[in-house]
mmCIF file of C-alpha atoms in Angstrom:
data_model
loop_
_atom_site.group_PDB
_atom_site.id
_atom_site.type_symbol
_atom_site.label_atom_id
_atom_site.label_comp_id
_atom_site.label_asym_id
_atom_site.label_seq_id
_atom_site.Cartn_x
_atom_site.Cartn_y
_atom_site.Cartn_z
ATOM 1 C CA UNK A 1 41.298 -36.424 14.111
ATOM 2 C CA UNK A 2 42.848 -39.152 12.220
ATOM 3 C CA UNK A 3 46.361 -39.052 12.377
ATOM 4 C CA UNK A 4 48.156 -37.620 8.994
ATOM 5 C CA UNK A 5 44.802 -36.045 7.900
ATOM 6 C CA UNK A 6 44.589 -32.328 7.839
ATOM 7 C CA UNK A 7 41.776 -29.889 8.354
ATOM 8 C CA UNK A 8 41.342 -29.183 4.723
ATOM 9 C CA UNK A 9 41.553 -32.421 4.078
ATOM 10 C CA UNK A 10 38.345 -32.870 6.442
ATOM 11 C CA UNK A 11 36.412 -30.440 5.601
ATOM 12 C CA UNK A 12 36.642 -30.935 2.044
ATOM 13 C CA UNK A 13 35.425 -34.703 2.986
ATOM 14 C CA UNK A 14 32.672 -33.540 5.132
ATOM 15 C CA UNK A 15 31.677 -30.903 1.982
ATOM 16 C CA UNK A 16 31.749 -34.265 -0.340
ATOM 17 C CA UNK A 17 29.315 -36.487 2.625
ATOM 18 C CA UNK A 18 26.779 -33.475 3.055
ATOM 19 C CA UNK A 19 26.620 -32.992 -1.322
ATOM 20 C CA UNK A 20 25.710 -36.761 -0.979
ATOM 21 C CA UNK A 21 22.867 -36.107 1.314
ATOM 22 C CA UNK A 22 24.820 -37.083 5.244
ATOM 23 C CA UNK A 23 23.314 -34.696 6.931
ATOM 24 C CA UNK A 24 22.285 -35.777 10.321
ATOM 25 C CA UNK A 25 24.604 -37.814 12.588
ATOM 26 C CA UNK A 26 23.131 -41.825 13.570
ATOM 27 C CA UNK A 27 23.917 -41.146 17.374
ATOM 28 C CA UNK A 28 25.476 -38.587 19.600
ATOM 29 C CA UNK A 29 29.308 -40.312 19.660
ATOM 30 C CA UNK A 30 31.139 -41.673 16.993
ATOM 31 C CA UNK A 31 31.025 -46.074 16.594
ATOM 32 C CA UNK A 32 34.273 -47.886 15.422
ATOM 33 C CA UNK A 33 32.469 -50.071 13.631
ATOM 34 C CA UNK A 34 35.848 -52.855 13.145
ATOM 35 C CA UNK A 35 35.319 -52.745 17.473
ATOM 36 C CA UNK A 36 31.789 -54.599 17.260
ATOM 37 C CA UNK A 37 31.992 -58.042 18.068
ATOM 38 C CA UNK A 38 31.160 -60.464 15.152
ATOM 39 C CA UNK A 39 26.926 -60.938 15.070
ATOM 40 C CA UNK A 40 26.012 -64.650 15.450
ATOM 41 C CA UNK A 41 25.726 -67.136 12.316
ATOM 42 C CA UNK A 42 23.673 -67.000 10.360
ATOM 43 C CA UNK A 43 21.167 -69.858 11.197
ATOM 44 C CA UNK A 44 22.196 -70.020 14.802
ATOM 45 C CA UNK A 45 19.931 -67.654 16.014
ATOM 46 C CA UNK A 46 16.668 -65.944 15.666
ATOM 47 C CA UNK A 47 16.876 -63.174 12.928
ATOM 48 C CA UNK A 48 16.454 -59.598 14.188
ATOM 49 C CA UNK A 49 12.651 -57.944 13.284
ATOM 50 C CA UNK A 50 12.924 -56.212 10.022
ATOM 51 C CA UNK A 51 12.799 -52.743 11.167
ATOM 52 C CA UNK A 52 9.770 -50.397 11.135
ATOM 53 C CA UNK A 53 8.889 -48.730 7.826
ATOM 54 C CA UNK A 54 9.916 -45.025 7.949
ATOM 55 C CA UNK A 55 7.501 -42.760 8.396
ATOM 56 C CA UNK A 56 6.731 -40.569 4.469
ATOM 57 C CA UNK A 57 8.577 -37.355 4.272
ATOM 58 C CA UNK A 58 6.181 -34.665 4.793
ATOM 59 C CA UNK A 59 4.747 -32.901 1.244
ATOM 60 C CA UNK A 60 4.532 -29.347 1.661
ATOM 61 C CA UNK A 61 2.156 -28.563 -0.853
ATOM 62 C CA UNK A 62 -0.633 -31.423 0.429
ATOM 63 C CA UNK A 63 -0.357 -29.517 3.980
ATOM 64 C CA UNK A 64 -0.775 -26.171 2.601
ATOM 65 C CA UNK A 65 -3.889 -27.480 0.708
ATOM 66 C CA UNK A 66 -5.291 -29.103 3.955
ATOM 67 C CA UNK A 67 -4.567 -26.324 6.228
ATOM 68 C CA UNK A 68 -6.042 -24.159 3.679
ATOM 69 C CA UNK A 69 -8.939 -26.176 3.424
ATOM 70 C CA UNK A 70 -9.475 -25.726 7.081
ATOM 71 C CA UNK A 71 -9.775 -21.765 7.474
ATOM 72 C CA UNK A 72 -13.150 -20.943 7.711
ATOM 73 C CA UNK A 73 -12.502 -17.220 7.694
ATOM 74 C CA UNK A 74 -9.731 -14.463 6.578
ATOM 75 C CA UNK A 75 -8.396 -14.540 10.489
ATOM 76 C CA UNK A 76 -8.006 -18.207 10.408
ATOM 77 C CA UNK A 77 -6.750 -18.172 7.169
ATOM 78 C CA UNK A 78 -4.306 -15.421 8.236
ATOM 79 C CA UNK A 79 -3.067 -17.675 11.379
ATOM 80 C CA UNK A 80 -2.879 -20.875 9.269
ATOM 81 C CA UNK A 81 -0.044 -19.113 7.028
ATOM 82 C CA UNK A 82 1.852 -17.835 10.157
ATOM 83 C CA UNK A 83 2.179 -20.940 11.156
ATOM 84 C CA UNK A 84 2.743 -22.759 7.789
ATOM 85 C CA UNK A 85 6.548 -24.401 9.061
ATOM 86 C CA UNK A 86 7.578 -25.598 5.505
ATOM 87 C CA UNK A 87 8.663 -21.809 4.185
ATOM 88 C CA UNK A 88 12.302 -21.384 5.445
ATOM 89 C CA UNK A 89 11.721 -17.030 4.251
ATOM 90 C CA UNK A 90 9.543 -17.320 7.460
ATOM 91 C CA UNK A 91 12.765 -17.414 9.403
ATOM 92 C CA UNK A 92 14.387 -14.109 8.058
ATOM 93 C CA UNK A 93 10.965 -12.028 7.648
ATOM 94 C CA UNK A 94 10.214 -9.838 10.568
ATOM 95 C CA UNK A 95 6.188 -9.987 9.360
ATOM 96 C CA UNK A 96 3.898 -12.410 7.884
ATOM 97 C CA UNK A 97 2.360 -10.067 5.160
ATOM 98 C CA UNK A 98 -1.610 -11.065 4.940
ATOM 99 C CA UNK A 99 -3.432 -8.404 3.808
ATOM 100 C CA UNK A 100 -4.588 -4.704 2.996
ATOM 101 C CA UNK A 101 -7.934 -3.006 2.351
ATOM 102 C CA UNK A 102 -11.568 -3.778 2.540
ATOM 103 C CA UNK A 103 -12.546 -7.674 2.293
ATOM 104 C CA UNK A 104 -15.640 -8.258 0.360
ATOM 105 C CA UNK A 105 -14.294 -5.775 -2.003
ATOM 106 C CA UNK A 106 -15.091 -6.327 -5.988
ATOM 107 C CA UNK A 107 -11.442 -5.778 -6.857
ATOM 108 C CA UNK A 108 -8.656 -7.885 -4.882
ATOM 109 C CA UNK A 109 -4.855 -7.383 -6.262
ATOM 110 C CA UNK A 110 -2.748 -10.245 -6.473
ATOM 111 C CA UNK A 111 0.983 -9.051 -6.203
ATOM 112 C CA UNK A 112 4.435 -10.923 -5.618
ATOM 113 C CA UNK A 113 5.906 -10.586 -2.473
ATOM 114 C CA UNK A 114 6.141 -8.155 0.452
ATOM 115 C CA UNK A 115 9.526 -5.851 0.145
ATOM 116 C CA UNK A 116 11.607 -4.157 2.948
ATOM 117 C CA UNK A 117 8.784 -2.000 4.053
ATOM 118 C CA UNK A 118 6.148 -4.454 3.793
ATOM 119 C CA UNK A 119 7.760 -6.520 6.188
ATOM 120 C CA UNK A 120 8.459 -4.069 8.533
ATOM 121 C CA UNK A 121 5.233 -2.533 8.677
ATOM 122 C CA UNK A 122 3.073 -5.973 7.738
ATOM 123 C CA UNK A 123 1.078 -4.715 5.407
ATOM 124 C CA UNK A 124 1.245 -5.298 1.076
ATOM 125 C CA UNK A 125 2.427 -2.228 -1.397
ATOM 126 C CA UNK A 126 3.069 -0.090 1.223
ATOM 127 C CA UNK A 127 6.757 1.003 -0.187
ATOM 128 C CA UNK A 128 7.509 3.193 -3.469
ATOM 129 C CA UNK A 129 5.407 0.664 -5.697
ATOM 130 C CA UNK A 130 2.736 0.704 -2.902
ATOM 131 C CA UNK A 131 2.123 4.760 -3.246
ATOM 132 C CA UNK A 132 2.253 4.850 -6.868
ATOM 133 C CA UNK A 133 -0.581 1.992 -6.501
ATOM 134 C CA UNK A 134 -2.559 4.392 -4.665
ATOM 135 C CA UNK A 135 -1.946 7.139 -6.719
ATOM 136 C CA UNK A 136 -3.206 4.640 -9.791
ATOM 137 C CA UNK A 137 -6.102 3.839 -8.302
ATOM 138 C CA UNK A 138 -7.191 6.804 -7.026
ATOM 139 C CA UNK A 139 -6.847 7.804 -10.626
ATOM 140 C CA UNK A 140 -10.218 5.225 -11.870
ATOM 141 C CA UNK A 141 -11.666 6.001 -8.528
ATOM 142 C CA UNK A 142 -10.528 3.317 -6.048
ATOM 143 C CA UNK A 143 -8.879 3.275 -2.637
ATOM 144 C CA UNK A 144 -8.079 0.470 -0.331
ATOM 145 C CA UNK A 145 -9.274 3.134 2.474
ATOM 146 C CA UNK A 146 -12.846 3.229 0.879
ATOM 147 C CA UNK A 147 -15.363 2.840 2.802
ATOM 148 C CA UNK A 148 -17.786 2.196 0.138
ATOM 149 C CA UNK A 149 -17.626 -0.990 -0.654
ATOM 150 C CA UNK A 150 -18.129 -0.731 -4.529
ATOM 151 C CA UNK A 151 -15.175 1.452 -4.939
ATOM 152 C CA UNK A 152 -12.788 -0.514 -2.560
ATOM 153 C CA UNK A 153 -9.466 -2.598 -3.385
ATOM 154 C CA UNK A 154 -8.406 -6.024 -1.364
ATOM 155 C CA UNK A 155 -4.733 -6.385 -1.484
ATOM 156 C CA UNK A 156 -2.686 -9.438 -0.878
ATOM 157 C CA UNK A 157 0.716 -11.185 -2.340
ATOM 158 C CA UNK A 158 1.308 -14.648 -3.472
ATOM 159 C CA UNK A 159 3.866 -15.293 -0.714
ATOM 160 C CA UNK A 160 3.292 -13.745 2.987
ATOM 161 C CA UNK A 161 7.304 -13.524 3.438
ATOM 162 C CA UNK A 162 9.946 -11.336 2.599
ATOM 163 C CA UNK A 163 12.639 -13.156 0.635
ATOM 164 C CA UNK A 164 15.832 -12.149 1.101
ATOM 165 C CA UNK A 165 17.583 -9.066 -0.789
ATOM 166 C CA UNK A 166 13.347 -8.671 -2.474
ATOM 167 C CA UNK A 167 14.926 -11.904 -4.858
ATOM 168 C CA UNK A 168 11.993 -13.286 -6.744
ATOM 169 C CA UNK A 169 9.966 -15.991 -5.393
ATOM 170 C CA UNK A 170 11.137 -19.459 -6.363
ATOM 171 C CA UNK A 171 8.540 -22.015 -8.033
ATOM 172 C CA UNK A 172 8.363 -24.174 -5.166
ATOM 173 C CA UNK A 173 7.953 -21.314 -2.460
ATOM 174 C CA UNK A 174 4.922 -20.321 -4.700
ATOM 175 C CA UNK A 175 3.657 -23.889 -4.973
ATOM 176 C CA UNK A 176 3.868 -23.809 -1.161
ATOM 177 C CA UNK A 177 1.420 -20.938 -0.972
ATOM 178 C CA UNK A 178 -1.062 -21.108 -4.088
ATOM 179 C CA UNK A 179 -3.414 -23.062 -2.100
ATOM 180 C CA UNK A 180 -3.567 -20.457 0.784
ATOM 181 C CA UNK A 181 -4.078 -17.869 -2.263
ATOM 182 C CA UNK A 182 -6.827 -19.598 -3.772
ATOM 183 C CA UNK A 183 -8.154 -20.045 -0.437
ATOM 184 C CA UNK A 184 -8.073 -16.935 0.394
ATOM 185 C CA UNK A 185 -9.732 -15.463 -3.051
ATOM 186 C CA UNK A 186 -12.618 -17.904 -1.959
ATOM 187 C CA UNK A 187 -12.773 -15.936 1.220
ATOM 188 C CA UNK A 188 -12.952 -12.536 -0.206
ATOM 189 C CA UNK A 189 -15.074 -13.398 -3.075
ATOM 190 C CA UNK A 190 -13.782 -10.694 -5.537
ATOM 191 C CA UNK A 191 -15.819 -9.494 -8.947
ATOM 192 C CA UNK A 192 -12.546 -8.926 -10.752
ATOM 193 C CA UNK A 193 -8.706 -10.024 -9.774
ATOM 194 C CA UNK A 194 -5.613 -7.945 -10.748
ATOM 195 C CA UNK A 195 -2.781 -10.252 -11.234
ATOM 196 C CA UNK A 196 0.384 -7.591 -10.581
ATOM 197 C CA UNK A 197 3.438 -8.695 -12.547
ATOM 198 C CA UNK A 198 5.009 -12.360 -13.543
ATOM 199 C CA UNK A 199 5.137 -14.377 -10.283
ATOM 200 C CA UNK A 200 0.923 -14.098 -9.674
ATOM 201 C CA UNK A 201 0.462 -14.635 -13.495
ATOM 202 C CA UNK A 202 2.522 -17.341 -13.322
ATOM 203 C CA UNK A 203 1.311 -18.828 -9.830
ATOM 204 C CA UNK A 204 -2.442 -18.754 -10.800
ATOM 205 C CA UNK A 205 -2.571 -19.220 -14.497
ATOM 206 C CA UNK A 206 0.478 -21.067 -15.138
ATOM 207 C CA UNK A 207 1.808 -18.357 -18.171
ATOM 208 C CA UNK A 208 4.592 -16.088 -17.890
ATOM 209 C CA UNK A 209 5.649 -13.142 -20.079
ATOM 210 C CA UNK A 210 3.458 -10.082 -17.963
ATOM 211 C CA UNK A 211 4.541 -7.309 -20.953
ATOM 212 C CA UNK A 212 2.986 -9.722 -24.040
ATOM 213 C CA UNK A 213 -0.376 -10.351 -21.856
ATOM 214 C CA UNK A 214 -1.095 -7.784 -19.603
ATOM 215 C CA UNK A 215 -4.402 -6.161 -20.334
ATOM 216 C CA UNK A 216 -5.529 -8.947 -21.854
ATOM 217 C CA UNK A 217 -8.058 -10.797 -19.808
ATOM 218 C CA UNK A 218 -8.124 -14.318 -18.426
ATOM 219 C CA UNK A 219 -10.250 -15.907 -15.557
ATOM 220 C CA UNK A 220 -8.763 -17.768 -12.520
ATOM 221 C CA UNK A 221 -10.570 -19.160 -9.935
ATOM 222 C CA UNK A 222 -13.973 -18.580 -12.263
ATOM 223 C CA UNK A 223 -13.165 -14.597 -11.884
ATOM 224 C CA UNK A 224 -12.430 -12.368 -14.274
ATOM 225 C CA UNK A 225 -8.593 -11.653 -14.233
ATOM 226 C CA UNK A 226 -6.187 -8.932 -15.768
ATOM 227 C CA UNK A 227 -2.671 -8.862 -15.415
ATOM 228 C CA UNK A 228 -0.993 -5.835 -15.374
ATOM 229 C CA UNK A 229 2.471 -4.565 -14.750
ATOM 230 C CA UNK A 230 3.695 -4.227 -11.251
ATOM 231 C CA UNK A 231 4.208 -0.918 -9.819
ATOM 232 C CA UNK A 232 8.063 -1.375 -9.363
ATOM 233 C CA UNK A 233 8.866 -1.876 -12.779
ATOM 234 C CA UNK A 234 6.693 1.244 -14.222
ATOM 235 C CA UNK A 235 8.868 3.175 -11.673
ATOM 236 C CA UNK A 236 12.260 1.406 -13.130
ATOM 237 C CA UNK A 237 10.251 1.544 -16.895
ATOM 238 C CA UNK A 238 8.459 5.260 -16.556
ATOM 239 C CA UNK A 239 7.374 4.668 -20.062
ATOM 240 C CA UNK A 240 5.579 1.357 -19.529
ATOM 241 C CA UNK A 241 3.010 3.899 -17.874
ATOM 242 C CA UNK A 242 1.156 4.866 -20.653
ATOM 243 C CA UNK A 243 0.258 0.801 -21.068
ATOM 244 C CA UNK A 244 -0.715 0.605 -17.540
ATOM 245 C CA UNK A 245 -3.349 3.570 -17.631
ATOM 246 C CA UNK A 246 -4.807 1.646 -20.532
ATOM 247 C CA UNK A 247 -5.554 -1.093 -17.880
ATOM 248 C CA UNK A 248 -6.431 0.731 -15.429
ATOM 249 C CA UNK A 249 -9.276 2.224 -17.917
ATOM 250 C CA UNK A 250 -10.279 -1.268 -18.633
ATOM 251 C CA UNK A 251 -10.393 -2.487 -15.496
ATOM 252 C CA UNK A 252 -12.777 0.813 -14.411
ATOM 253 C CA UNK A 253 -15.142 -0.202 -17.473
ATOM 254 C CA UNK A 254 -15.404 -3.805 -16.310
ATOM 255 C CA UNK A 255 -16.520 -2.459 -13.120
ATOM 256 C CA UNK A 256 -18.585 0.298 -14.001
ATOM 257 C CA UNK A 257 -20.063 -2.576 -17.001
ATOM 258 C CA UNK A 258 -23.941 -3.258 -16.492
ATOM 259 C CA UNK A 259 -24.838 -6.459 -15.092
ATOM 260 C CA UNK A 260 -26.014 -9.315 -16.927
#
């Protein structure tokens, strides 16, 4: 250490050299850069090659769309997110959450994000909010464990991974996994989607506010949509209930609707 500077002193400067983006050391030992002999002058030799370009930091977003792009199935889909690198909640999660129910069903749930039980068990709405999905399903008719098809649910989560302390999704992790979503709504081909709370509506249709526009219908995708309320907060909001059950009766009425 440089003599007459103390170790506040240097970690405060090495705090101020990582805010300004030094990250990453230029070579394994330190260079005294006033020890390097003088470089010839200028004229008396050949100039040095200009160095190579730098290879383009990598965009997230455009890899999620082509590794998307590239799963042919819901099993390749599935092993294309597990090994997505650019999510840093993959590193904490215990589980990458795909997917629950019958693909090829007409309704697949969008929700947020798998909790503490989700990620230990890997499997969506499997928690508190999970069982009073169940029970609100089972109330129009539908079960994830049906195995008729016409009165099965498809259940997935905009992100795969747990974030810490169940903190809401940031806007870039969702970016990072829309395309894997959309992908995967492809794959199960859905009649109707079920957007559960703000981070889906806001992640597929780009609007936010889930009490002002749930029940109302939208279509993402080319699908029918309707957001609804997520399970947690009708078992923080036991009153917000009443609203829900009005969209669950919609939702059975757009299913049980005659074709065109």
């Amino acid at each position: 250490m440089h003599a007459g500077l103390d170790i506040e002193t240097a970690r405060a400067l090495l705090a101020w050299q990582l805010e300004l983006g030094a990250d990453a050391p230029v070579g394994d030992a330190p260079v005294d850069r006033y020890a390097l002999e003088a470089g010839p002058v200028s004229g008396s030799a050949t100039a040095a090659p200009p160095a190579p370009p730098t290879t383009a930091e990598a965009d997230p977003v455009a890899e999620a769309h082509a590794a998307a792009r590239g799963a042919g199935d819901l099993a390749a889909l599935a092993a294309a997110m597990a090994a997505y690198p650019h999510c840093d909640l993959r590193h904490g999660a215990r589980n990458c959450v795909f997917a629950d129910g019958q693909p090829g069903a007409r309704v697949m749930i969008v929700g947020e994000a798998p909790g503490r039980d989700e990620d230990l068990q890997g499997r969506p709405f499997v928690g508190r909010a999970g069982r009073l999905l169940d029970r609100m399903l089972a109330a129009i008719g539908l079960s994830r464990s049906a195995e008729d098809i016409a009165r099965a649910v498809y259940i997935t989560n905009i992100l795969p991974w747990r974030p810490p302390e169940n903190r809401r999704p940031t806007a870039q992790e969702c970016a990072m996994f829309v395309p894997f979503v959309e992908r995967h709504i492809a794959l199960a081909d859905p009649e109707v989607l079920v957007l559960m709370g703000n981070t889906p509506l806001q992640a597929l249709l780009g609007e936010s506010g889930i009490l002002r526009l749930r029940g109302q219908w939208r279509e993402v995708l080319g699908r029918p949509a309707l957001p609804m309320t997520h399970p947690a907060y009708l078992l923080r909001t036991p009153s917000a209930k009443r609203a829900a059950w009005e969209d669950l009766l919609a939702l059975s009425a757009r299913l049980d609707a005659p074709g065109p």
